[in-house]
Amino acid sequence: GVAIYSKHEPSEVVVGMGCDEFDAEGRFVELRFDTPKRKLSIVSAYFPSGSSGPERQEAKFRFLDKMYPHLMALKAGRELILCGDLNIAHQEKDLKNWRSNQKNSGFLPEERTWLDELFGPAGFTDAFREMTQSPDQYTWWSNRGAARAKNVGWRIDYHVVSPGLRERIAAAAVYTEEQFSDHAPLTIDYTGALVDYRD
């Protein structure tokens, strides 16, 4: 499931993206903060994993086919930050063993092409990569083979930012000092108030 905690009361809460198959799995929640000067959406999303077999990989592709136009529609009328586990490592530097994973879910050519489109023609920004191009910075590790201790991981968690907020990205970090799960928190700092509550 997904969740968003906010110090500010949203003007609207949207649960689901209008697709029964995936909305039933609790994969999308959106908070809208609308004022006369700005419309902003914060989305928490959990993309499916296809690692359990071909059936789930096909479901993942269906999810991507639904998500892309939904994000484009949101971006057409508002600023947007999508936060979540996308279950895709975008580039070779985003996972340790990229050569041996090229045929595995999470690093398939079709999945990486989807992100190429999102961070290319669609105009969205990978907030983490806006701040650093350093390799070996991961947000997920397998529970097998002491992967975390050896830092054999994947960067599959993102902040996806619409064009109007790109200049607001100020800092990015993966918090690894404590362990909460097989993921580590990805934190992005943004400059200024994203919503002007004085208007």
PDB file of C-alpha atoms in Angstrom:
ATOM      1  CA  GLY A   1       0.000   0.000   0.000  1.00  0.00           C
ATOM      2  CA  VAL A   2       0.862   3.678  -0.087  1.00  0.00           C
ATOM      3  CA  ALA A   3       0.540   6.636   2.269  1.00  0.00           C
ATOM      4  CA  ILE A   4       1.335  10.342   2.504  1.00  0.00           C
ATOM      5  CA  TYR A   5       1.856  12.336   5.689  1.00  0.00           C
ATOM      6  CA  SER A   6       1.472  16.108   5.395  1.00  0.00           C
ATOM      7  CA  LYS A   7       1.642  19.058   7.780  1.00  0.00           C
ATOM      8  CA  HIS A   8      -0.829  20.867   5.526  1.00  0.00           C
ATOM      9  CA  GLU A   9      -4.439  19.946   4.868  1.00  0.00           C
ATOM     10  CA  PRO A  10      -4.882  19.014   1.199  1.00  0.00           C
ATOM     11  CA  SER A  11      -7.685  20.506  -0.832  1.00  0.00           C
ATOM     12  CA  GLU A  12      -8.480  17.034  -2.190  1.00  0.00           C
ATOM     13  CA  VAL A  13      -7.446  13.410  -1.680  1.00  0.00           C
ATOM     14  CA  VAL A  14      -7.589  11.098  -4.698  1.00  0.00           C
ATOM     15  CA  VAL A  15      -7.268   7.366  -4.085  1.00  0.00           C
ATOM     16  CA  GLY A  16      -6.512   5.351  -7.218  1.00  0.00           C
ATOM     17  CA  MET A  17      -5.820   6.328 -10.802  1.00  0.00           C
ATOM     18  CA  GLY A  18      -9.058   5.124 -12.327  1.00  0.00           C
ATOM     19  CA  CYS A  19      -7.941   1.580 -13.137  1.00  0.00           C
ATOM     20  CA  ASP A  20      -9.877  -1.108 -11.271  1.00  0.00           C
ATOM     21  CA  GLU A  21      -7.188  -3.779 -11.684  1.00  0.00           C
ATOM     22  CA  PHE A  22      -4.541  -1.798  -9.837  1.00  0.00           C
ATOM     23  CA  ASP A  23      -6.653   0.497  -7.681  1.00  0.00           C
ATOM     24  CA  ALA A  24      -7.848  -2.632  -5.868  1.00  0.00           C
ATOM     25  CA  GLU A  25      -4.211  -3.271  -4.896  1.00  0.00           C
ATOM     26  CA  GLY A  26      -3.807   0.114  -3.182  1.00  0.00           C
ATOM     27  CA  ARG A  27      -1.024   1.389  -5.423  1.00  0.00           C
ATOM     28  CA  PHE A  28      -1.836   5.090  -5.863  1.00  0.00           C
ATOM     29  CA  VAL A  29      -2.813   7.988  -3.623  1.00  0.00           C
ATOM     30  CA  GLU A  30      -2.673  11.676  -4.544  1.00  0.00           C
ATOM     31  CA  LEU A  31      -2.927  14.760  -2.367  1.00  0.00           C
ATOM     32  CA  ARG A  32      -3.910  17.968  -4.140  1.00  0.00           C
ATOM     33  CA  PHE A  33      -2.918  21.367  -2.781  1.00  0.00           C
ATOM     34  CA  ASP A  34      -4.708  23.954  -4.895  1.00  0.00           C
ATOM     35  CA  THR A  35      -4.584  27.712  -4.419  1.00  0.00           C
ATOM     36  CA  PRO A  36      -5.360  30.561  -6.831  1.00  0.00           C
ATOM     37  CA  LYS A  37      -1.653  30.740  -7.680  1.00  0.00           C
ATOM     38  CA  ARG A  38      -0.683  27.087  -7.961  1.00  0.00           C
ATOM     39  CA  LYS A  39      -2.039  23.595  -8.382  1.00  0.00           C
ATOM     40  CA  LEU A  40       0.204  20.950  -6.881  1.00  0.00           C
ATOM     41  CA  SER A  41      -0.168  17.182  -6.596  1.00  0.00           C
ATOM     42  CA  ILE A  42       1.915  14.927  -4.368  1.00  0.00           C
ATOM     43  CA  VAL A  43       1.544  11.285  -5.364  1.00  0.00           C
ATOM     44  CA  SER A  44       2.642   8.161  -3.539  1.00  0.00           C
ATOM     45  CA  ALA A  45       2.790   5.181  -5.891  1.00  0.00           C
ATOM     46  CA  TYR A  46       3.871   1.568  -5.614  1.00  0.00           C
ATOM     47  CA  PHE A  47       4.581   0.037  -9.022  1.00  0.00           C
ATOM     48  CA  PRO A  48       4.106  -3.736  -9.358  1.00  0.00           C
ATOM     49  CA  SER A  49       7.033  -6.099  -9.292  1.00  0.00           C
ATOM     50  CA  GLY A  50       7.279  -8.634 -12.075  1.00  0.00           C
ATOM     51  CA  SER A  51       9.886 -10.807 -10.403  1.00  0.00           C
ATOM     52  CA  SER A  52       7.501 -13.563  -9.328  1.00  0.00           C
ATOM     53  CA  GLY A  53       6.812 -14.687 -12.898  1.00  0.00           C
ATOM     54  CA  PRO A  54       5.571 -13.830 -16.411  1.00  0.00           C
ATOM     55  CA  GLU A  55       1.975 -13.180 -15.281  1.00  0.00           C
ATOM     56  CA  ARG A  56       3.045 -10.451 -12.866  1.00  0.00           C
ATOM     57  CA  GLN A  57       5.462  -9.007 -15.406  1.00  0.00           C
ATOM     58  CA  GLU A  58       2.600  -8.648 -17.865  1.00  0.00           C
ATOM     59  CA  ALA A  59       0.587  -6.964 -15.111  1.00  0.00           C
ATOM     60  CA  LYS A  60       3.507  -4.603 -14.553  1.00  0.00           C
ATOM     61  CA  PHE A  61       3.528  -3.673 -18.235  1.00  0.00           C
ATOM     62  CA  ARG A  62      -0.234  -3.008 -18.076  1.00  0.00           C
ATOM     63  CA  PHE A  63       0.354  -0.775 -15.068  1.00  0.00           C
ATOM     64  CA  LEU A  64       3.027   1.201 -16.935  1.00  0.00           C
ATOM     65  CA  ASP A  65       0.655   1.568 -19.894  1.00  0.00           C
ATOM     66  CA  LYS A  66      -1.969   3.093 -17.570  1.00  0.00           C
ATOM     67  CA  MET A  67       0.394   5.198 -15.481  1.00  0.00           C
ATOM     68  CA  TYR A  68       2.126   7.092 -18.291  1.00  0.00           C
ATOM     69  CA  PRO A  69      -0.958   8.821 -19.742  1.00  0.00           C
ATOM     70  CA  HIS A  70      -2.278   9.429 -16.228  1.00  0.00           C
ATOM     71  CA  LEU A  71       0.885  11.299 -15.275  1.00  0.00           C
ATOM     72  CA  MET A  72       0.794  13.238 -18.531  1.00  0.00           C
ATOM     73  CA  ALA A  73      -2.798  14.276 -17.858  1.00  0.00           C
ATOM     74  CA  LEU A  74      -1.917  15.434 -14.350  1.00  0.00           C
ATOM     75  CA  LYS A  75       1.116  17.375 -15.625  1.00  0.00           C
ATOM     76  CA  ALA A  76      -1.045  19.183 -18.161  1.00  0.00           C
ATOM     77  CA  GLY A  77      -2.866  21.096 -15.437  1.00  0.00           C
ATOM     78  CA  ARG A  78      -0.684  21.085 -12.324  1.00  0.00           C
ATOM     79  CA  GLU A  79       2.770  20.634 -10.858  1.00  0.00           C
ATOM     80  CA  LEU A  80       3.483  17.120  -9.686  1.00  0.00           C
ATOM     81  CA  ILE A  81       5.854  15.152  -7.493  1.00  0.00           C
ATOM     82  CA  LEU A  82       5.474  11.382  -7.673  1.00  0.00           C
ATOM     83  CA  CYS A  83       7.243   9.558  -4.842  1.00  0.00           C
ATOM     84  CA  GLY A  84       7.514   5.830  -4.654  1.00  0.00           C
ATOM     85  CA  ASP A  85       8.888   2.419  -5.414  1.00  0.00           C
ATOM     86  CA  LEU A  86       8.901   2.162  -9.205  1.00  0.00           C
ATOM     87  CA  ASN A  87      10.516  -1.291  -9.157  1.00  0.00           C
ATOM     88  CA  ILE A  88      12.739  -0.264 -12.090  1.00  0.00           C
ATOM     89  CA  ALA A  89      16.441   0.587 -12.091  1.00  0.00           C
ATOM     90  CA  HIS A  90      16.889   3.114 -14.863  1.00  0.00           C
ATOM     91  CA  GLN A  91      20.574   3.056 -15.793  1.00  0.00           C
ATOM     92  CA  GLU A  92      23.534   0.728 -15.387  1.00  0.00           C
ATOM     93  CA  LYS A  93      24.814   2.799 -12.460  1.00  0.00           C
ATOM     94  CA  ASP A  94      21.494   2.237 -10.671  1.00  0.00           C
ATOM     95  CA  LEU A  95      22.217  -1.366  -9.763  1.00  0.00           C
ATOM     96  CA  LYS A  96      25.344  -3.261  -8.825  1.00  0.00           C
ATOM     97  CA  ASN A  97      25.134  -6.275 -11.120  1.00  0.00           C
ATOM     98  CA  TRP A  98      23.579  -4.748 -14.217  1.00  0.00           C
ATOM     99  CA  ARG A  99      25.151  -7.177 -16.695  1.00  0.00           C
ATOM    100  CA  SER A 100      23.600 -10.257 -15.106  1.00  0.00           C
ATOM    101  CA  ASN A 101      20.210  -8.554 -14.630  1.00  0.00           C
ATOM    102  CA  GLN A 102      19.470  -7.415 -18.186  1.00  0.00           C
ATOM    103  CA  LYS A 103      16.839 -10.139 -18.614  1.00  0.00           C
ATOM    104  CA  ASN A 104      15.360  -9.770 -15.132  1.00  0.00           C
ATOM    105  CA  SER A 105      12.310  -7.810 -14.068  1.00  0.00           C
ATOM    106  CA  GLY A 106      13.283  -4.361 -12.893  1.00  0.00           C
ATOM    107  CA  PHE A 107      15.989  -3.910 -15.513  1.00  0.00           C
ATOM    108  CA  LEU A 108      14.291  -5.099 -18.675  1.00  0.00           C
ATOM    109  CA  PRO A 109      14.807  -2.979 -21.808  1.00  0.00           C
ATOM    110  CA  GLU A 110      11.072  -2.222 -22.014  1.00  0.00           C
ATOM    111  CA  GLU A 111      11.001  -0.965 -18.421  1.00  0.00           C
ATOM    112  CA  ARG A 112      14.089   1.196 -18.873  1.00  0.00           C
ATOM    113  CA  THR A 113      12.652   2.611 -22.113  1.00  0.00           C
ATOM    114  CA  TRP A 114       9.530   3.604 -20.177  1.00  0.00           C
ATOM    115  CA  LEU A 115      11.727   5.668 -17.840  1.00  0.00           C
ATOM    116  CA  ASP A 116      13.671   7.045 -20.825  1.00  0.00           C
ATOM    117  CA  GLU A 117      10.374   8.415 -22.125  1.00  0.00           C
ATOM    118  CA  LEU A 118       9.316   9.729 -18.726  1.00  0.00           C
ATOM    119  CA  PHE A 119      12.607  11.552 -18.123  1.00  0.00           C
ATOM    120  CA  GLY A 120      12.981  12.521 -21.778  1.00  0.00           C
ATOM    121  CA  PRO A 121      10.122  13.564 -24.058  1.00  0.00           C
ATOM    122  CA  ALA A 122       7.566  13.647 -21.205  1.00  0.00           C
ATOM    123  CA  GLY A 123       9.644  16.305 -19.457  1.00  0.00           C
ATOM    124  CA  PHE A 124       9.791  14.830 -15.969  1.00  0.00           C
ATOM    125  CA  THR A 125      12.956  14.884 -13.848  1.00  0.00           C
ATOM    126  CA  ASP A 126      14.534  12.174 -11.727  1.00  0.00           C
ATOM    127  CA  ALA A 127      15.156  14.367  -8.675  1.00  0.00           C
ATOM    128  CA  PHE A 128      17.900  12.152  -7.277  1.00  0.00           C
ATOM    129  CA  ARG A 129      19.894  12.173 -10.506  1.00  0.00           C
ATOM    130  CA  GLU A 130      19.420  15.919 -10.799  1.00  0.00           C
ATOM    131  CA  MET A 131      21.606  16.190  -7.693  1.00  0.00           C
ATOM    132  CA  THR A 132      24.142  13.403  -8.171  1.00  0.00           C
ATOM    133  CA  GLN A 133      25.416  11.043 -10.844  1.00  0.00           C
ATOM    134  CA  SER A 134      27.426   8.934  -8.405  1.00  0.00           C
ATOM    135  CA  PRO A 135      27.037   5.148  -8.709  1.00  0.00           C
ATOM    136  CA  ASP A 136      26.647   2.698  -5.828  1.00  0.00           C
ATOM    137  CA  GLN A 137      23.768   4.613  -4.243  1.00  0.00           C
ATOM    138  CA  TYR A 138      20.911   2.205  -3.844  1.00  0.00           C
ATOM    139  CA  THR A 139      17.524   2.129  -2.129  1.00  0.00           C
ATOM    140  CA  TRP A 140      16.806  -1.623  -2.120  1.00  0.00           C
ATOM    141  CA  TRP A 141      18.781  -4.762  -1.344  1.00  0.00           C
ATOM    142  CA  SER A 142      17.833  -8.414  -1.506  1.00  0.00           C
ATOM    143  CA  ASN A 143      17.548 -10.206   1.819  1.00  0.00           C
ATOM    144  CA  ARG A 144      19.780 -12.923   0.388  1.00  0.00           C
ATOM    145  CA  GLY A 145      23.541 -13.263   0.331  1.00  0.00           C
ATOM    146  CA  ALA A 146      24.324 -10.363   2.690  1.00  0.00           C
ATOM    147  CA  ALA A 147      23.468  -8.042  -0.186  1.00  0.00           C
ATOM    148  CA  ARG A 148      22.989  -4.997   2.020  1.00  0.00           C
ATOM    149  CA  ALA A 149      26.252  -5.478   3.889  1.00  0.00           C
ATOM    150  CA  LYS A 150      28.060  -5.763   0.551  1.00  0.00           C
ATOM    151  CA  ASN A 151      26.006  -2.908  -0.971  1.00  0.00           C
ATOM    152  CA  VAL A 152      24.830  -5.106  -3.827  1.00  0.00           C
ATOM    153  CA  GLY A 153      21.664  -3.141  -4.428  1.00  0.00           C
ATOM    154  CA  TRP A 154      19.269  -1.415  -6.787  1.00  0.00           C
ATOM    155  CA  ARG A 155      18.019   2.188  -6.945  1.00  0.00           C
ATOM    156  CA  ILE A 156      14.313   1.650  -7.566  1.00  0.00           C
ATOM    157  CA  ASP A 157      12.767   4.408  -5.419  1.00  0.00           C
ATOM    158  CA  TYR A 158      12.235   7.838  -6.952  1.00  0.00           C
ATOM    159  CA  HIS A 159      10.928  11.366  -6.763  1.00  0.00           C
ATOM    160  CA  VAL A 160       9.570  12.116 -10.240  1.00  0.00           C
ATOM    161  CA  VAL A 161       9.195  15.872 -10.647  1.00  0.00           C
ATOM    162  CA  SER A 162       7.256  17.920 -13.206  1.00  0.00           C
ATOM    163  CA  PRO A 163       9.114  20.603 -15.210  1.00  0.00           C
ATOM    164  CA  GLY A 164       7.963  23.599 -13.179  1.00  0.00           C
ATOM    165  CA  LEU A 165       9.479  22.193  -9.977  1.00  0.00           C
ATOM    166  CA  ARG A 166      12.820  21.098 -11.381  1.00  0.00           C
ATOM    167  CA  GLU A 167      14.591  24.251 -10.186  1.00  0.00           C
ATOM    168  CA  ARG A 168      13.237  23.671  -6.670  1.00  0.00           C
ATOM    169  CA  ILE A 169      15.232  20.446  -6.189  1.00  0.00           C
ATOM    170  CA  ALA A 170      17.900  21.344  -3.632  1.00  0.00           C
ATOM    171  CA  ALA A 171      19.311  18.126  -2.142  1.00  0.00           C
ATOM    172  CA  ALA A 172      18.998  14.361  -2.382  1.00  0.00           C
ATOM    173  CA  ALA A 173      20.091  11.554  -0.090  1.00  0.00           C
ATOM    174  CA  VAL A 174      19.510   7.903   0.742  1.00  0.00           C
ATOM    175  CA  TYR A 175      19.274   7.339   4.479  1.00  0.00           C
ATOM    176  CA  THR A 176      21.168   4.186   5.436  1.00  0.00           C
ATOM    177  CA  GLU A 177      22.185   4.809   9.070  1.00  0.00           C
ATOM    178  CA  GLU A 178      19.244   2.752  10.309  1.00  0.00           C
ATOM    179  CA  GLN A 179      17.503  -0.217   8.708  1.00  0.00           C
ATOM    180  CA  PHE A 180      13.714  -0.221   8.541  1.00  0.00           C
ATOM    181  CA  SER A 181      13.094  -2.792   5.778  1.00  0.00           C
ATOM    182  CA  ASP A 182      14.758  -4.051   2.610  1.00  0.00           C
ATOM    183  CA  HIS A 183      14.396  -0.454   1.317  1.00  0.00           C
ATOM    184  CA  ALA A 184      16.164   2.670   2.543  1.00  0.00           C
ATOM    185  CA  PRO A 185      14.350   6.037   2.642  1.00  0.00           C
ATOM    186  CA  LEU A 186      15.038   8.400  -0.244  1.00  0.00           C
ATOM    187  CA  THR A 187      14.845  12.034   0.841  1.00  0.00           C
ATOM    188  CA  ILE A 188      14.635  15.052  -1.452  1.00  0.00           C
ATOM    189  CA  ASP A 189      14.723  18.652  -0.229  1.00  0.00           C
ATOM    190  CA  TYR A 190      12.929  21.351  -2.215  1.00  0.00           C
ATOM    191  CA  THR A 191      13.555  25.085  -1.906  1.00  0.00           C
ATOM    192  CA  GLY A 192      10.794  27.507  -1.010  1.00  0.00           C
ATOM    193  CA  ALA A 193       7.163  26.820  -0.260  1.00  0.00           C
ATOM    194  CA  LEU A 194       5.751  24.517  -2.915  1.00  0.00           C
ATOM    195  CA  VAL A 195       2.320  25.932  -2.142  1.00  0.00           C
ATOM    196  CA  ASP A 196       1.793  29.543  -1.102  1.00  0.00           C
ATOM    197  CA  TYR A 197      -0.668  29.308   1.789  1.00  0.00           C
ATOM    198  CA  ARG A 198      -0.855  33.083   2.124  1.00  0.00           C
ATOM    199  CA  ASP A 199      -3.084  33.515  -0.921  1.00  0.00           C
TER     200      ASP A 199
END
